[in-house]
Coordinates of C-alpha atoms and ligand atoms in Angstrom, one line a residue:
X842 CA 119.3 62.3 72.5
X843 CA 118.1 64.6 69.7
X844 CA 118.1 68.5 70.0
X845 CA 114.8 70.0 70.5
X846 CA 115.1 72.2 67.7
X847 CA 115.8 69.5 65.3
X848 CA 113.1 67.5 66.4
X849 CA 110.8 70.9 65.3
X850 CA 112.6 71.2 61.9
X851 CA 111.5 67.6 61.5
X852 CA 108.1 68.2 62.6
X853 CA 107.6 71.1 59.8
X854 CA 104.8 70.0 57.2
X855 CA 105.9 69.4 53.8
X856 CA 104.7 71.7 51.1
X857 CA 102.1 69.0 49.9
X858 CA 101.0 69.0 53.0
X859 CA 100.3 72.7 53.5
X860 CA 98.8 72.9 50.1
X861 CA 96.4 70.0 51.0
X862 CA 94.7 72.4 53.7
X863 CA 91.4 74.2 52.8
X864 CA 92.9 77.5 53.6
X865 CA 95.6 77.0 50.8
X866 CA 93.0 75.5 48.4
X867 CA 91.2 79.0 48.9
X868 CA 94.7 80.8 48.2
X869 CA 95.0 79.1 45.1
X870 CA 91.4 79.9 44.1
X871 CA 92.5 83.6 44.5
X872 CA 96.1 83.7 43.7
X873 CA 96.9 80.7 41.5
X874 CA 98.5 77.9 42.0
X875 CA 102.3 78.9 41.6
X876 CA 102.2 82.0 43.5
X877 CA 100.7 80.1 46.6
X878 CA 103.2 77.4 46.2
X879 CA 106.1 80.1 46.2
X880 CA 104.5 81.7 49.2
X881 CA 104.3 78.5 51.2
X882 CA 107.8 77.6 50.4
X883 CA 109.0 81.3 51.8
X884 CA 106.8 80.6 54.8
X885 CA 108.4 77.3 55.2
X886 CA 111.9 78.7 54.8
X887 CA 111.0 81.7 57.5
X888 CA 109.8 78.8 60.2
X889 CA 113.3 76.8 59.4
X890 CA 115.1 79.8 60.0
X891 CA 113.3 80.8 63.4
X892 CA 113.3 77.2 64.5
X893 CA 117.2 77.5 64.1
X894 CA 117.7 80.6 66.0
X895 CA 115.4 79.6 69.0
X896 CA 113.9 76.1 69.8
X897 CA 110.1 76.3 69.6
X898 CA 107.1 74.3 68.4
X899 CA 106.7 73.8 64.6
X900 CA 103.7 75.8 63.4
X901 CA 100.9 73.8 61.9
X902 CA 100.0 73.4 58.4
X903 CA 97.1 75.7 58.9
X904 CA 99.3 78.2 60.4
X905 CA 102.0 78.0 57.4
X906 CA 99.2 78.8 55.0
X907 CA 98.0 81.8 56.9
X908 CA 101.4 82.9 56.9
X909 CA 101.4 82.5 53.1
X910 CA 98.3 84.3 52.7
X911 CA 99.9 87.2 54.5
X912 CA 102.9 87.3 52.3
X913 CA 100.4 87.1 49.2
X914 CA 98.3 89.9 50.4
X915 CA 101.3 91.9 51.6
X916 CA 101.3 93.9 48.4
X917 CA 97.9 95.1 47.6
X918 CA 97.1 96.3 44.1
X919 CA 99.4 99.5 43.1
X920 CA 96.2 101.1 41.3
X921 CA 93.9 101.0 44.4
X922 CA 91.5 103.7 45.2
X923 CA 92.8 106.5 47.8
X924 CA 91.9 109.6 49.3
X925 CA 93.1 112.7 47.6
X926 CA 93.3 115.1 50.5
X927 CA 96.0 116.8 48.9
X928 CA 93.8 119.9 47.6
X929 CA 94.7 119.7 44.1
X930 CA 91.4 118.8 42.5
X931 CA 92.6 117.4 39.3
X932 CA 95.8 115.9 40.5
X933 CA 97.7 114.6 37.7
X934 CA 99.8 112.0 39.7
X935 CA 96.5 110.8 41.3
X936 CA 94.6 110.1 38.2
X937 CA 93.2 113.7 37.8
X938 CA 89.3 113.7 37.4
X939 CA 87.0 111.4 39.2
X940 CA 84.4 110.3 36.7
X941 CA 80.6 111.0 36.9
X942 CA 78.3 107.6 37.9
X943 CA 76.8 108.0 34.5
X944 CA 80.6 107.7 32.7
X945 CA 81.4 104.7 35.3
X946 CA 78.1 102.8 34.2
X947 CA 78.7 103.5 30.5
X948 CA 82.2 102.5 30.8
X949 CA 81.2 99.2 32.7
X950 CA 78.4 98.4 30.1
X951 CA 80.8 98.7 27.5
X952 CA 83.6 96.4 29.1
X953 CA 80.9 93.9 29.9
X954 CA 79.0 93.8 26.6
X955 CA 79.8 93.7 22.6
X956 CA 79.2 97.4 21.5
X957 CA 78.6 99.0 18.0
X958 CA 82.0 100.8 18.1
X959 CA 82.3 101.0 14.4
X960 CA 78.9 99.5 13.2
X961 CA 76.4 101.8 11.8
X962 CA 73.0 100.3 13.5
X963 CA 70.6 101.9 11.0
X964 CA 72.5 100.6 7.6
X965 CA 74.0 97.5 9.3
X966 CA 77.3 98.1 7.8
X967 CA 80.6 99.6 9.1
X968 CA 80.6 102.7 10.9
X969 CA 82.8 105.5 12.4
X970 CA 84.1 105.0 15.9
X971 CA 84.0 108.9 16.5
X972 CA 80.3 109.0 15.0
X973 CA 79.0 108.6 18.6
X974 CA 80.8 111.6 19.8
X975 CA 80.9 113.7 16.8
X976 CA 77.4 115.3 17.2
X977 CA 77.8 115.9 20.9
X978 CA 80.9 117.7 20.5
X979 CA 79.9 119.9 17.5
X980 CA 76.3 120.7 19.4
X981 CA 78.3 121.6 22.5
X982 CA 81.2 123.6 20.6
X983 CA 79.8 125.0 17.9
X984 CA 82.0 123.4 15.6
X985 CA 81.6 121.7 12.3
X986 CA 83.1 118.4 12.8
X987 CA 85.4 116.7 15.9
X988 CA 87.7 114.1 16.1
X989 CA 88.9 112.2 19.4
X990 CA 92.6 111.0 20.3
X991 CA 94.2 109.3 23.4
X992 CA 94.8 113.0 25.0
X993 CA 95.4 116.5 24.2
X994 CA 99.1 115.9 23.8
X995 CA 98.2 113.4 20.7
X996 CA 95.6 116.0 19.4
X997 CA 98.2 118.8 19.1
X998 CA 100.8 116.3 17.4
X999 CA 98.4 115.0 15.3
X1000 CA 97.3 118.4 13.6
X1001 CA 101.0 119.5 13.4
X1002 CA 101.6 116.4 12.0
X1003 CA 98.9 116.6 9.4
X1004 CA 99.0 120.3 8.3
X1005 CA 102.9 121.1 8.8
X1006 CA 104.7 117.8 8.1
X1007 CA 108.3 119.0 6.5
X1008 CA 107.0 122.6 6.7
X1009 CA 107.0 125.3 9.3
X1010 CA 104.5 126.1 12.2
X1011 CA 104.4 129.6 13.8
X1012 CA 104.1 130.3 17.4
X1013 CA 104.9 133.1 19.7
X1014 CA 107.8 133.0 21.9
X1015 CA 105.7 133.7 24.9
X1016 CA 103.7 130.5 24.4
X1017 CA 106.3 127.8 24.4
X1018 CA 104.9 125.8 27.1
X1019 CA 106.1 122.7 29.1
X1020 CA 103.4 120.9 30.5
X1021 CA 104.1 118.3 33.7
X1022 CA 105.1 115.0 32.2
X1023 CA 107.6 116.3 29.5
X1024 CA 105.0 117.7 27.2
X1025 CA 107.1 120.7 25.9
X1026 CA 106.0 122.4 22.8
X1027 CA 109.2 122.5 20.7
X1028 CA 109.8 118.8 21.4
X1029 CA 106.2 117.8 20.1
X1030 CA 106.8 120.1 17.3
X1031 CA 110.2 118.7 16.2
X1032 CA 108.7 114.8 16.8
X1033 CA 105.6 115.9 14.5
X1034 CA 108.4 116.6 11.6
X1035 CA 107.5 120.4 11.7
X1036 CA 109.8 123.4 11.7
X1037 CA 109.2 125.6 14.5
X1038 CA 109.2 129.4 13.8
X1039 CA 109.2 131.1 17.1
X1040 CA 108.1 134.8 16.8
X1041 CA 108.1 137.8 19.1
X1042 CA 109.5 137.7 22.5
X1043 CA 108.8 136.2 26.0
X1044 CA 106.4 138.9 27.0
X1045 CA 105.7 140.8 23.7
X1046 CA 104.2 139.4 20.4
X1047 CA 102.7 141.7 17.7
X1048 CA 100.7 141.0 14.6
X1049 CA 103.4 142.0 12.5
X1050 CA 106.0 139.1 13.9
X1051 CA 103.2 136.8 12.5
X1052 CA 102.7 138.5 9.4
X1053 CA 106.5 138.5 8.7
X1054 CA 106.9 134.9 9.4
X1055 CA 103.9 133.7 7.3
X1056 CA 105.5 132.3 3.8
X1057 CA 105.1 129.7 1.3
X1058 CA 106.2 127.0 3.7
X1059 CA 104.1 127.6 6.6
X1060 CA 101.5 125.1 7.4
X1061 CA 99.8 125.8 10.4
X1062 CA 99.9 128.9 12.8
X1063 CA 99.6 128.0 16.4
X1064 CA 98.3 129.7 19.5
X1065 CA 98.3 128.1 22.8
X1066 CA 96.7 128.8 25.9
X1067 CA 99.8 129.5 28.7
X1068 CA 97.5 127.2 30.9
X1069 CA 100.2 126.6 33.8
X1070 CA 101.9 130.2 33.9
X1071 CA 101.2 133.8 33.5
X1072 CA 103.5 136.6 31.7
X1073 CA 102.6 139.8 33.8
X1074 CA 103.8 143.4 33.3
X1075 CA 104.9 144.9 30.0
X1076 CA 103.4 142.4 28.2
X1077 CA 101.6 142.1 24.8
X1078 CA 99.8 139.2 22.7
X1079 CA 97.8 138.9 19.6
X1080 CA 94.2 137.7 20.7
X1081 CA 92.8 134.7 18.6
X1082 CA 90.3 136.6 16.5
X1083 CA 92.8 138.8 15.1
X1084 CA 95.2 135.8 14.7
X1085 CA 92.8 133.9 13.0
X1086 CA 92.4 136.8 10.2
X1087 CA 95.7 136.7 10.0
X1088 CA 96.1 133.2 9.3
X1089 CA 93.0 132.8 6.9
X1090 CA 94.4 135.9 4.9
X1091 CA 97.3 133.4 4.2
X1092 CA 95.2 131.0 3.7
X1093 CA 96.8 128.8 6.7
X1094 CA 95.0 127.3 9.4
X1095 CA 95.2 128.6 13.0
X1096 CA 95.0 126.1 15.8
X1097 CA 94.2 127.3 19.0
X1098 CA 95.4 124.6 21.6
X1099 CA 93.3 125.4 24.9
X1100 CA 94.8 123.1 27.2
X1101 CA 92.0 122.6 29.6
X1102 CA 89.3 124.3 28.1
X1103 CA 85.8 124.3 29.4
X1104 CA 82.6 123.4 27.6
X1105 CA 80.7 125.8 30.2
X1106 CA 81.6 129.3 31.4
X1107 CA 82.8 128.4 34.9
X1108 CA 81.9 131.9 36.0
X1109 CA 78.1 130.7 36.3
X1110 CA 79.5 128.6 39.1
X1111 CA 81.5 131.2 40.8
X1112 CA 84.9 129.9 39.8
X1113 CA 87.5 131.9 37.6
X1114 CA 86.9 132.2 33.8
X1115 CA 88.6 129.9 31.5
X1116 CA 88.2 130.4 27.8
X1117 CA 85.3 127.9 26.7
X1118 CA 85.6 125.9 23.8
X1119 CA 82.6 127.6 21.9
X1120 CA 84.3 131.1 22.3
X1121 CA 87.7 129.9 20.9
X1122 CA 85.7 128.4 17.8
X1123 CA 83.4 131.6 17.4
X1124 CA 86.8 133.6 17.6
X1125 CA 87.7 132.0 14.1
X1126 CA 90.5 129.4 14.6
X1127 CA 90.0 126.4 12.2
X1128 CA 90.9 123.9 14.9
X1129 CA 90.6 124.1 18.5
X1130 CA 92.5 121.3 20.7
X1131 CA 91.6 120.6 24.9
X1132 CA 91.6 117.7 27.3
X1133 CA 89.0 115.4 28.4
X1134 CA 90.2 115.2 31.8
X1135 CA 91.2 118.3 33.1
X1136 CA 88.2 121.0 33.9
X1137 CA 86.1 118.8 31.4
X1138 CA 86.0 116.1 34.2
X1139 CA 85.9 113.0 31.8
X1140 CA 88.5 110.0 31.2
X1141 CA 92.0 110.9 29.7
X1142 CA 91.1 111.9 26.0
X1143 CA 92.2 114.9 23.5
X1144 CA 89.6 116.5 21.5
X1145 CA 90.0 118.4 17.9
X1146 CA 87.2 120.4 17.0
X1147 CA 87.0 122.7 14.0
X1148 CA 86.1 123.0 10.1
X1149 CA 84.9 119.5 8.4
X1150 CA 87.5 119.6 5.7
X1151 CA 90.3 119.8 8.2
X1152 CA 89.3 117.2 10.7
X1153 CA 88.5 114.9 7.7
X1154 CA 92.5 115.5 6.6
X1155 CA 93.3 114.7 10.2
X1156 CA 91.4 111.4 10.2
X1157 CA 92.8 110.3 7.2
X1158 CA 96.5 110.6 8.9
X1159 CA 97.6 107.1 9.4
X1160 CA 98.9 108.5 13.0
X1161 CA 95.4 108.8 13.8
X1162 CA 95.0 105.0 14.0
X1163 CA 97.9 104.8 16.6
X1164 CA 96.4 107.8 18.9
X1165 CA 92.7 106.5 18.8
X1166 CA 90.4 105.8 21.9
X1167 CA 89.2 102.5 23.2
X1168 CA 85.5 101.6 23.6
X1169 CA 86.0 102.3 27.5
X1170 CA 86.7 105.7 27.2
X1171 CA 84.5 106.6 24.3
X1172 CA 81.5 105.2 26.5
X1173 CA 82.6 107.4 29.4
X1174 CA 83.2 110.3 27.0
X1175 CA 79.9 110.2 25.7
X1176 CA 78.3 109.9 29.1
X1177 CA 80.1 112.9 30.3
X1178 CA 79.2 115.4 27.5
X1179 CA 76.0 114.4 28.0
X1180 CA 76.1 115.9 31.4
X1181 CA 77.1 119.2 29.6
X1182 CA 73.5 119.2 27.9
X1183 CA 72.1 120.3 31.2
X1184 CA 74.7 122.9 32.8
X1185 CA 71.9 123.7 35.8
X1186 CA 72.7 120.1 37.3
X1187 CA 76.1 119.7 36.2
X1188 CA 77.7 120.7 39.6
X1189 CA 75.9 118.0 41.2
X1190 CA 76.5 115.5 38.7
X1191 CA 80.1 116.0 37.5
X1192 CA 82.6 115.4 40.3
X1193 CA 85.2 117.4 39.1
X1194 CA 82.9 120.7 38.9
X1195 CA 81.1 119.4 42.5
X1196 CA 84.9 119.7 44.3
X1197 CA 85.9 122.8 43.0
X1198 CA 82.7 124.9 43.8
X1199 CA 82.0 123.4 47.4
X1200 CA 81.9 126.5 49.7
X1201 CA 84.3 127.0 52.3
X1202 CA 81.8 126.7 55.2
X1203 CA 80.6 123.1 54.1
X1204 CA 83.9 121.9 53.9
X1205 CA 84.8 123.3 57.2
X1206 CA 81.6 121.7 58.7
X1207 CA 82.6 118.5 57.5
X1208 CA 86.4 118.9 58.8
X1209 CA 84.7 120.0 62.3
X1210 CA 82.5 117.0 62.2
X1211 CA 85.6 114.7 61.6
X1212 CA 87.7 116.3 63.9
X1213 CA 87.1 114.4 67.3
X1214 CA 87.3 111.4 65.7
X1215 CA 90.7 111.7 63.9
X1216 CA 92.0 113.3 67.1
X1217 CA 91.0 110.2 69.0
X1218 CA 92.4 107.5 66.5
X1219 CA 95.6 109.7 66.2
X1220 CA 96.1 109.7 70.1
X1221 CA 98.2 112.1 72.0
X1222 CA 101.2 112.6 69.8
X1223 CA 99.4 114.6 67.6
X1224 CA 97.2 117.6 67.5
X1225 CA 94.6 117.8 65.4
X1226 CA 93.0 120.9 64.8
X1227 CA 90.7 122.6 61.7
X1228 CA 92.4 125.1 59.8
X1229 CA 92.0 127.5 56.7
X1230 CA 94.1 126.3 53.6
X1231 CA 93.9 126.7 49.9
X1232 CA 92.8 124.1 47.5
X1233 CA 94.1 124.4 43.8
X1234 CA 92.2 123.4 40.4
X1235 CA 95.5 121.6 39.2
X1236 CA 96.5 120.3 35.9
X1237 CA 97.7 123.2 34.9
X1238 CA 94.2 125.1 34.5
X1239 CA 93.8 128.2 36.5
X1240 CA 97.3 128.2 38.2
X1241 CA 97.2 131.6 40.0
X1242 CA 93.4 131.0 41.6
X1243 CA 93.4 129.4 44.5
X1244 CA 90.4 128.2 46.4
X1245 CA 89.8 128.8 49.7
X1246 CA 89.2 125.4 51.8
X1247 CA 89.3 123.8 55.4
X1248 CA 91.4 121.0 56.3
X1249 CA 92.3 118.9 59.2
X1250 CA 95.7 120.3 60.5
X1251 CA 97.7 117.6 62.1
X1252 CA 101.0 118.7 64.1
X1253 CA 103.3 116.4 65.8
X1254 CA 103.8 116.9 69.6
X1255 CA 107.0 115.5 69.8
X1256 CA 109.6 115.7 67.0
X1257 CA 109.0 116.6 63.3
X1258 CA 109.7 113.2 62.3
X1259 CA 106.9 111.8 63.9
X1260 CA 104.7 113.9 61.4
X1261 CA 106.6 112.4 58.5
X1262 CA 106.1 109.0 60.0
X1263 CA 102.4 109.7 60.4
X1264 CA 102.1 111.1 56.6
X1265 CA 104.1 107.6 55.7
X1266 CA 101.9 105.3 57.6
X1267 CA 98.5 107.0 55.7
X1268 CA 100.1 106.3 52.7
X1269 CA 100.6 102.9 53.7
X1270 CA 97.2 102.1 54.3
X1271 CA 95.2 99.7 52.3
X1272 CA 93.1 102.7 51.1
X1273 CA 95.8 105.2 51.3
X1274 CA 95.2 108.9 52.7
X1275 CA 97.6 111.5 50.8
X1276 CA 97.8 114.7 52.3
X1277 CA 100.2 117.7 51.8
X1278 CA 103.0 118.5 54.3
X1279 CA 103.4 122.6 54.8
X1280 CA 104.9 124.7 57.3
X1281 CA 105.5 121.7 59.8
X1282 CA 101.8 120.6 59.5
X1283 CA 100.0 117.7 57.5
X1284 CA 96.9 118.9 55.9
X1285 CA 94.4 116.9 55.1
X1286 CA 92.1 119.3 52.8
X1287 CA 88.4 118.0 53.0
X1288 CA 87.6 119.4 49.6
X1289 CA 87.4 116.4 47.6
X1290 CA 86.2 114.1 50.4
X1291 CA 82.6 113.4 49.1
X1292 CA 80.1 113.4 52.2
X1293 CA 79.0 110.0 51.1
X1294 CA 82.8 108.8 51.9
X1295 CA 83.2 110.1 55.1
X1296 CA 82.3 106.4 57.0
X1297 CA 85.0 105.2 54.4
X1298 CA 87.7 107.6 55.5
X1299 CA 87.0 107.0 59.2
X1300 CA 87.2 103.3 58.6
X1301 CA 90.2 103.8 56.6
X1302 CA 91.9 105.8 59.3
X1303 CA 90.9 102.8 61.9
X1304 CA 93.2 100.7 60.1
X1305 CA 96.1 102.8 61.3
X1306 CA 98.8 101.5 63.5
X1307 CA 99.8 104.1 65.9
X1308 CA 101.5 101.8 68.2
X1309 CA 103.8 101.3 65.1
X1310 CA 104.0 105.3 64.9
X1311 CA 105.2 105.2 68.5
X1312 CA 107.4 102.1 68.5
X1313 CA 109.9 103.7 66.0
X1314 CA 109.7 107.3 68.0
X1315 CA 113.4 108.3 68.8
Ligands
PLP935 C1 97.6 120.1 29.3 C2 97.5 120.8 28.1 C3 98.2 119.9 27.1 C4 98.4 118.4 27.3 O1 97.3 118.1 27.6 P1 96.9 116.3 28.0 O2 95.6 116.0 28.1 O3 97.7 116.3 29.5 O4 97.8 115.5 27.1 C5 98.4 120.4 25.8 N1 98.4 122.2 25.8 C6 98.0 122.6 27.0 C7 98.1 124.1 26.8 C8 97.8 122.1 28.0 O5 97.6 123.0 29.1

């Protein structure tokens, strides 16, 4: 007599039988033949093992195809959208700026169609890729000329390499910054082929320090915005205007690296002031560099604006070709910059600014509105209340200026590990929800949840397996 598990094993469908089901045909359409076959083999291996362990009826071909589907779809795409409820508006690890609708539309159109990327439509001849942005950047900054590269790190690298290769660049010891992601000014200078000449001290640098350092070998004077830190107390530095005059007298260009920079005075929206690009140009720096995806609220990019002769020299550097920007981003940058022509409506149209200017009362009302549903979803193991919190701009911009905001403040009624499990489960959702754990609570800062996305947020939360949270409880 045959043992029942052996009979079941014999009844397991062949790979080809599973592949022939309508379900598997759909899977092949979606995921491709090879991955689908692999997943079916894996589903069969699992079934075989289960039948050896305990006698049962063999699964059908359709059941195996469905199991293959869950194996294939267990790993959602890594770059899928998520809810940034960390309270950091420009979170570098979460992709910094969320783009304006106009920028999204422009990038999509550039993906779908041929565009006049390096083509002069008037003359029907070859054009320049930066032409589309040059006049906008000049209009918004007051500079003579402009060029665009991959990011601001590339902009600084390119300027250093163009004007001080094998020569010296002078910089204050108080401005030798490190930005997250290993952008360290001394290392960038070395890689640009530039000898760094440090002047002054950490807290005090004077005009004479710069003057004494300038000589025949100087290629560039650098001023770097200390974006992500402040030196306070007994301090002195040389303002851009004075430094520009010192550099000009020596016949050397001054590069002012603004980091975030801003194309509008943020104080008109009730935010702390950052130096604007227009001011930096007016102060006399021959070159000004800034980022596309920090306060500007566009895609990753780096801009150099300044004197025409110098920008043309930069464009002739072969490195420019290696650091250039593709058509998708050029389209998105152009659409983003155009929004700056109408500063009155900028806060409605540019998500970065919209999030930054949201008032505490509005955010708190939103948190109150969502609190009952969230509390209901999380169940009795968690206490959910509305609490005050502080948001940050992020990306090193305005590091000391926090913004008063409101959060859903979640505490575990049981052990603290319950809260960590909840945070992990929220990160594992098909559309992850990312908060911030502090002082024994999980903060979901509502600043960056657009009102239009509230329903999506609640739908994402509905996918949370609260049994799962309880099941693993100690
Ligand atoms: C952020 C920053 C950079 C680097 O800009 P990315 O666009 O991130 O490459 C360079 N300099 C300063 C002062 C910065 O703040």
